[in-house]
Amino acid sequence: MYMYIYIYICIYIYIYMYIYIYVYVYIYICICIYMYMYIYVYICICICIYICIYIYMYMYIYVYVYIYVYVYIYIYIYVYVYICIYIYIVYVYIYMYIYIYVCIYMYIYVYIYIYIYIYYYMYIYIHVYTRVCIVVVNECHCKFSSVVHFQSSMKTSSAMALSIFRGLWGNLLPWKQMKFGARKAILPTRISSDLYNHRKVNMTNSEDDDDDAKGDDILDGFHQLIFGH
């Protein structure tokens, strides 16, 4: 009986211990597996979340930076190009305006300068040409007047000599006048008046004609006195 109880107790303890250990180990293993899975899943979830967050942040930052850089570069380039184009257009406009203004100004200046130069040159040319012509005409007139004056002087001298000779001939030889039927004797007053008239030397044509007429009269008188006809 004692042995039977002992065996029974041993069997019972063995079964109990087996079941207990089995259950305990099973539970432990399950718990470990569960914890392991839990930790694994947690770690996986954490890793996934971290990766997602990282990717999200990366994409957010990337997109933000990309958009910022793109917008900045776009705006910068747009503004820069706009400013450059505006400055270029304004510069070209101002440059062309100044260039056209300067060209027009220079054209007008050169035109006026050439006009004034030509006008002044023509004025000087005409003035000098006129003065030269006047000088030449005056010189020619003086030369001609000198010749005429010389001829008139010769005529006057001849007339004076003939008048004196005629007066002397008429006063000293009245018989000669009566013989040849000459005109009346020339008195000394006539001689003095002829001398006074022939001392006047004028260069007009009328006076030259008068001198010629007087010379012709004197020559006619001298011819009548000598030859009697």
Short mmCIF file of C-alpha atoms in Angstrom, two decimals:
data_model
loop_
_atom_site.label_atom_id
_atom_site.label_comp_id
_atom_site.label_asym_id
_atom_site.label_seq_id
_atom_site.Cartn_x
_atom_site.Cartn_y
_atom_site.Cartn_z
CA MET A 1 0.00 0.00 0.00
CA TYR A 2 2.80 2.31 0.83
CA MET A 3 4.52 1.46 -2.30
CA TYR A 4 1.44 1.95 -4.27
CA ILE A 5 0.94 5.42 -2.83
CA TYR A 6 4.53 6.22 -3.48
CA ILE A 7 4.29 5.13 -7.04
CA TYR A 8 1.06 6.94 -7.40
CA ILE A 9 2.61 10.09 -5.96
CA CYS A 10 5.61 9.73 -8.17
CA ILE A 11 3.47 9.26 -11.19
CA TYR A 12 1.32 12.12 -10.18
CA ILE A 13 4.33 14.36 -9.54
CA TYR A 14 5.88 13.29 -12.79
CA ILE A 15 2.72 14.00 -14.69
CA TYR A 16 2.21 17.18 -12.88
CA MET A 17 5.74 18.28 -13.38
CA TYR A 18 5.63 17.22 -17.00
CA ILE A 19 2.42 19.04 -17.56
CA TYR A 20 3.62 21.99 -15.60
CA ILE A 21 6.94 22.15 -17.36
CA TYR A 22 5.29 21.53 -20.68
CA VAL A 23 2.70 24.17 -20.06
CA TYR A 24 5.23 26.49 -18.61
CA VAL A 25 7.63 25.97 -21.44
CA TYR A 26 4.84 26.21 -23.94
CA ILE A 27 3.58 29.35 -22.33
CA TYR A 28 7.09 30.71 -22.11
CA ILE A 29 7.79 29.84 -25.66
CA CYS A 30 4.53 31.31 -26.72
CA ILE A 31 5.20 34.34 -24.68
CA CYS A 32 8.68 34.62 -26.10
CA ILE A 33 7.41 34.08 -29.56
CA TYR A 34 4.71 36.57 -28.95
CA MET A 35 7.13 39.05 -27.49
CA TYR A 36 9.55 38.37 -30.26
CA MET A 37 6.86 38.84 -32.81
CA TYR A 38 5.62 41.84 -30.97
CA ILE A 39 9.08 43.31 -30.81
CA TYR A 40 9.72 42.33 -34.43
CA VAL A 41 6.48 43.80 -35.52
CA TYR A 42 7.12 46.85 -33.43
CA ILE A 43 10.55 47.18 -34.80
CA CYS A 44 9.24 46.64 -38.28
CA ILE A 45 6.49 49.11 -37.70
CA CYS A 46 8.96 51.57 -36.24
CA ILE A 47 11.29 51.03 -39.10
CA CYS A 48 8.48 51.45 -41.56
CA ILE A 49 7.25 54.52 -39.80
CA TYR A 50 10.76 55.89 -39.67
CA ILE A 51 11.29 55.09 -43.29
CA CYS A 52 7.98 56.63 -44.18
CA ILE A 53 8.71 59.66 -42.10
CA TYR A 54 12.16 59.88 -43.58
CA ILE A 55 10.83 59.46 -47.05
CA TYR A 56 8.08 61.92 -46.36
CA MET A 57 10.45 64.42 -44.88
CA TYR A 58 12.91 63.81 -47.63
CA MET A 59 10.27 64.22 -50.25
CA TYR A 60 8.85 67.20 -48.45
CA ILE A 61 12.23 68.77 -48.13
CA TYR A 62 13.12 67.78 -51.66
CA VAL A 63 9.88 69.11 -53.04
CA TYR A 64 10.13 72.21 -50.90
CA VAL A 65 13.69 72.80 -51.88
CA TYR A 66 12.93 71.96 -55.47
CA ILE A 67 9.96 74.26 -55.56
CA TYR A 68 11.84 76.95 -53.70
CA VAL A 69 14.86 76.66 -55.90
CA TYR A 70 12.76 76.40 -59.01
CA VAL A 71 10.63 79.34 -58.06
CA TYR A 72 13.64 81.31 -56.94
CA ILE A 73 15.57 80.50 -60.07
CA TYR A 74 12.53 81.11 -62.23
CA ILE A 75 11.78 84.40 -60.56
CA TYR A 76 15.44 85.33 -60.55
CA ILE A 77 15.89 84.45 -64.18
CA TYR A 78 12.60 86.04 -65.12
CA VAL A 79 13.37 89.21 -63.23
CA TYR A 80 16.96 89.21 -64.45
CA VAL A 81 15.94 88.63 -68.03
CA TYR A 82 13.16 91.18 -67.74
CA ILE A 83 15.50 93.72 -66.23
CA CYS A 84 18.16 92.93 -68.80
CA ILE A 85 15.67 93.21 -71.63
CA TYR A 86 14.25 96.39 -70.15
CA ILE A 87 17.69 97.86 -69.65
CA TYR A 88 18.73 96.73 -73.09
CA ILE A 89 15.61 98.19 -74.68
CA VAL A 90 15.95 101.39 -72.70
CA TYR A 91 19.65 101.53 -73.47
CA VAL A 92 19.10 100.83 -77.14
CA TYR A 93 16.23 103.29 -77.25
CA ILE A 94 18.25 105.97 -75.51
CA TYR A 95 21.30 105.12 -77.59
CA MET A 96 19.34 105.20 -80.82
CA TYR A 97 17.57 108.36 -79.75
CA ILE A 98 20.86 110.02 -78.89
CA TYR A 99 22.44 108.61 -82.04
CA ILE A 100 19.59 109.87 -84.23
CA TYR A 101 19.59 113.19 -82.40
CA VAL A 102 23.34 113.53 -82.82
CA CYS A 103 23.11 112.48 -86.47
CA ILE A 104 20.36 115.01 -87.13
CA TYR A 105 22.26 117.64 -85.19
CA MET A 106 25.48 116.87 -87.05
CA TYR A 107 23.60 116.80 -90.36
CA ILE A 108 22.05 120.19 -89.64
CA TYR A 109 25.37 121.48 -88.32
CA VAL A 110 27.28 120.23 -91.34
CA TYR A 111 24.56 121.49 -93.68
CA ILE A 112 24.60 124.92 -92.06
CA TYR A 113 28.39 124.87 -91.93
CA ILE A 114 28.66 123.93 -95.61
CA TYR A 115 25.97 126.45 -96.51
CA ILE A 116 27.72 129.21 -94.56
CA TYR A 117 31.09 128.11 -95.93
CA ILE A 118 29.82 128.12 -99.51
CA TYR A 119 27.99 131.40 -98.94
CA TYR A 120 31.04 132.95 -97.30
CA TYR A 121 33.34 131.52 -99.96
CA MET A 122 31.09 132.76 -102.75
CA TYR A 123 30.78 136.12 -101.00
CA ILE A 124 34.56 136.39 -100.68
CA TYR A 125 35.03 135.12 -104.22
CA ILE A 126 32.49 137.57 -105.65
CA HIS A 127 33.83 140.35 -103.45
CA VAL A 128 37.43 139.68 -104.44
CA TYR A 129 36.43 139.14 -108.06
CA THR A 130 34.46 142.40 -107.99
CA ARG A 131 37.32 144.24 -106.36
CA VAL A 132 39.77 142.79 -108.87
CA CYS A 133 37.46 143.75 -111.71
CA ILE A 134 37.07 147.23 -110.24
CA VAL A 135 40.83 147.55 -109.84
CA VAL A 136 41.42 146.28 -113.37
CA VAL A 137 38.76 148.59 -114.75
CA ASN A 138 40.19 151.50 -112.77
CA GLU A 139 43.67 150.66 -113.99
CA CYS A 140 42.45 150.38 -117.55
CA HIS A 141 40.48 153.58 -117.13
CA CYS A 142 43.52 155.29 -115.66
CA LYS A 143 45.68 154.00 -118.52
CA PHE A 144 43.06 155.05 -121.05
CA SER A 145 42.57 158.36 -119.24
CA SER A 146 46.32 158.87 -119.25
CA VAL A 147 46.41 158.22 -122.99
CA VAL A 148 43.40 160.49 -123.55
CA HIS A 149 44.89 163.05 -121.20
CA PHE A 150 48.16 162.84 -123.10
CA GLN A 151 46.36 163.19 -126.42
CA SER A 152 44.27 166.05 -125.01
CA SER A 153 47.42 167.65 -123.62
CA MET A 154 49.10 167.33 -127.01
CA LYS A 155 46.04 168.83 -128.66
CA THR A 156 45.91 171.58 -126.05
CA SER A 157 49.62 172.31 -126.46
CA SER A 158 49.25 172.39 -130.23
CA ALA A 159 46.19 174.60 -129.96
CA MET A 160 48.00 176.95 -127.57
CA ALA A 161 51.03 177.13 -129.84
CA LEU A 162 48.88 177.71 -132.89
CA SER A 163 46.81 180.32 -131.03
CA ILE A 164 49.93 182.18 -129.98
CA PHE A 165 51.35 181.95 -133.49
CA ARG A 166 48.02 183.06 -134.91
CA GLY A 167 47.85 186.03 -132.57
CA LEU A 168 51.39 187.04 -133.34
CA TRP A 169 50.80 186.56 -137.01
CA GLY A 170 47.61 188.60 -136.92
CA ASN A 171 49.05 191.41 -134.77
CA LEU A 172 52.43 191.68 -136.45
CA LEU A 173 51.41 191.10 -140.05
CA PRO A 174 48.04 192.74 -140.68
CA TRP A 175 48.87 193.08 -144.34
CA LYS A 176 49.01 189.31 -144.62
CA GLN A 177 45.49 189.03 -143.29
CA MET A 178 44.23 191.65 -145.70
CA LYS A 179 46.06 190.08 -148.62
CA PHE A 180 44.76 186.57 -148.11
CA GLY A 181 41.32 187.69 -146.87
CA ALA A 182 41.77 186.07 -143.50
CA ARG A 183 39.66 186.70 -140.52
CA LYS A 184 40.20 189.49 -138.06
CA ALA A 185 43.40 189.58 -136.08
CA ILE A 186 43.40 187.77 -132.81
CA LEU A 187 43.79 190.20 -129.97
CA PRO A 188 45.87 189.44 -126.85
CA THR A 189 42.63 188.99 -124.93
CA ARG A 190 41.76 186.13 -127.26
CA ILE A 191 45.18 184.64 -126.69
CA SER A 192 44.76 184.86 -122.92
CA SER A 193 41.26 183.41 -123.06
CA ASP A 194 42.50 180.53 -125.24
CA LEU A 195 45.33 179.90 -122.80
CA TYR A 196 42.87 179.97 -119.88
CA ASN A 197 40.48 177.64 -121.63
CA HIS A 198 43.19 175.19 -122.62
CA ARG A 199 44.59 175.02 -119.08
CA LYS A 200 41.39 173.28 -117.99
CA VAL A 201 41.99 169.59 -118.44
CA ASN A 202 38.81 167.53 -118.25
CA MET A 203 38.35 163.93 -119.21
CA THR A 204 34.71 164.04 -120.43
CA ASN A 205 33.82 163.29 -124.01
CA SER A 206 32.04 166.61 -124.48
CA GLU A 207 35.10 168.57 -123.41
CA ASP A 208 37.32 166.39 -125.60
CA ASP A 209 34.99 167.13 -128.50
CA ASP A 210 35.23 170.87 -127.70
CA ASP A 211 39.02 170.61 -127.67
CA ASP A 212 38.91 168.77 -130.99
CA ALA A 213 36.62 171.43 -132.39
CA LYS A 214 38.91 174.19 -131.12
CA GLY A 215 41.95 172.43 -132.57
CA ASP A 216 40.17 172.06 -135.91
CA ASP A 217 39.25 175.77 -135.91
CA ILE A 218 42.83 176.74 -135.09
CA LEU A 219 44.21 174.47 -137.80
CA ASP A 220 41.74 175.94 -140.31
CA GLY A 221 42.78 179.44 -139.29
CA PHE A 222 46.45 178.53 -139.54
CA HIS A 223 45.83 177.03 -143.01
CA GLN A 224 44.00 180.19 -144.11
CA LEU A 225 46.78 182.39 -142.75
CA ILE A 226 49.49 180.44 -144.58
CA PHE A 227 47.88 179.55 -147.84
CA GLY A 228 45.11 182.16 -148.07
CA HIS A 229 42.26 179.73 -148.70
#
